[in-house]
Amino acid sequence: IVLSGNSTLEGLTGNFGKSIALNNAASKLNLNVATPISSNINLAGGTINLTGNAQLADGKMVKGAGTINANGNKLATGGQPLTIGNN
């Protein structure tokens, strides 16, 4: 899924494995999902606004430059140790 403008992913359940990419710095994603996100999220300079807690599946992460506004919520990584490299 490539998101541009102001987009919302909320209330999703089950295995959400679609690739998520913000289109550019003007892209904003309002995120509140009940299931671990089983793909990386590419910020591409955009912004994620957490409107509820969200969790990434094991080994998945947010990539690229951009902003995450937690708004008092949490963005958790999976249950396995996560190694963050230079890429």
Short mmCIF file of C-alpha atoms in Angstrom, two decimals, residues 1 3 7-9 12 15-16 26 28 30 33-34 41-42 47 49-50 54 56 62 65-66 68 76-77:
data_model
loop_
_atom_site.label_atom_id
_atom_site.label_comp_id
_atom_site.label_asym_id
_atom_site.label_seq_id
_atom_site.Cartn_x
_atom_site.Cartn_y
_atom_site.Cartn_z
CA ILE A 1 0.00 0.00 0.00
CA LEU A 3 -0.15 6.17 1.01
CA SER A 7 -4.51 8.28 5.33
CA THR A 8 -5.89 6.17 8.16
CA LEU A 9 -5.36 2.50 9.09
CA LEU A 12 -7.60 -3.89 11.40
CA ASN A 15 -2.61 -10.89 9.73
CA PHE A 16 -1.89 -7.51 8.15
CA ALA A 26 3.54 15.45 2.81
CA LYS A 28 0.52 11.37 6.99
CA ASN A 30 -3.05 7.81 11.35
CA VAL A 33 -4.33 -1.49 14.52
CA ALA A 34 -5.18 -4.44 16.78
CA ILE A 41 6.82 0.65 7.12
CA ASN A 42 8.75 3.03 4.86
CA THR A 47 4.59 11.22 9.43
CA ASN A 49 0.39 9.67 14.06
CA LEU A 50 -0.45 6.90 16.52
CA ALA A 54 0.38 -0.54 17.40
CA LEU A 56 5.25 -4.55 14.49
CA VAL A 62 9.94 1.51 10.52
CA ALA A 65 13.57 9.34 7.69
CA GLY A 66 10.34 10.81 9.00
CA ILE A 68 6.41 9.26 14.55
CA ALA A 76 6.09 -1.90 19.92
CA THR A 77 8.47 -4.18 18.08
#
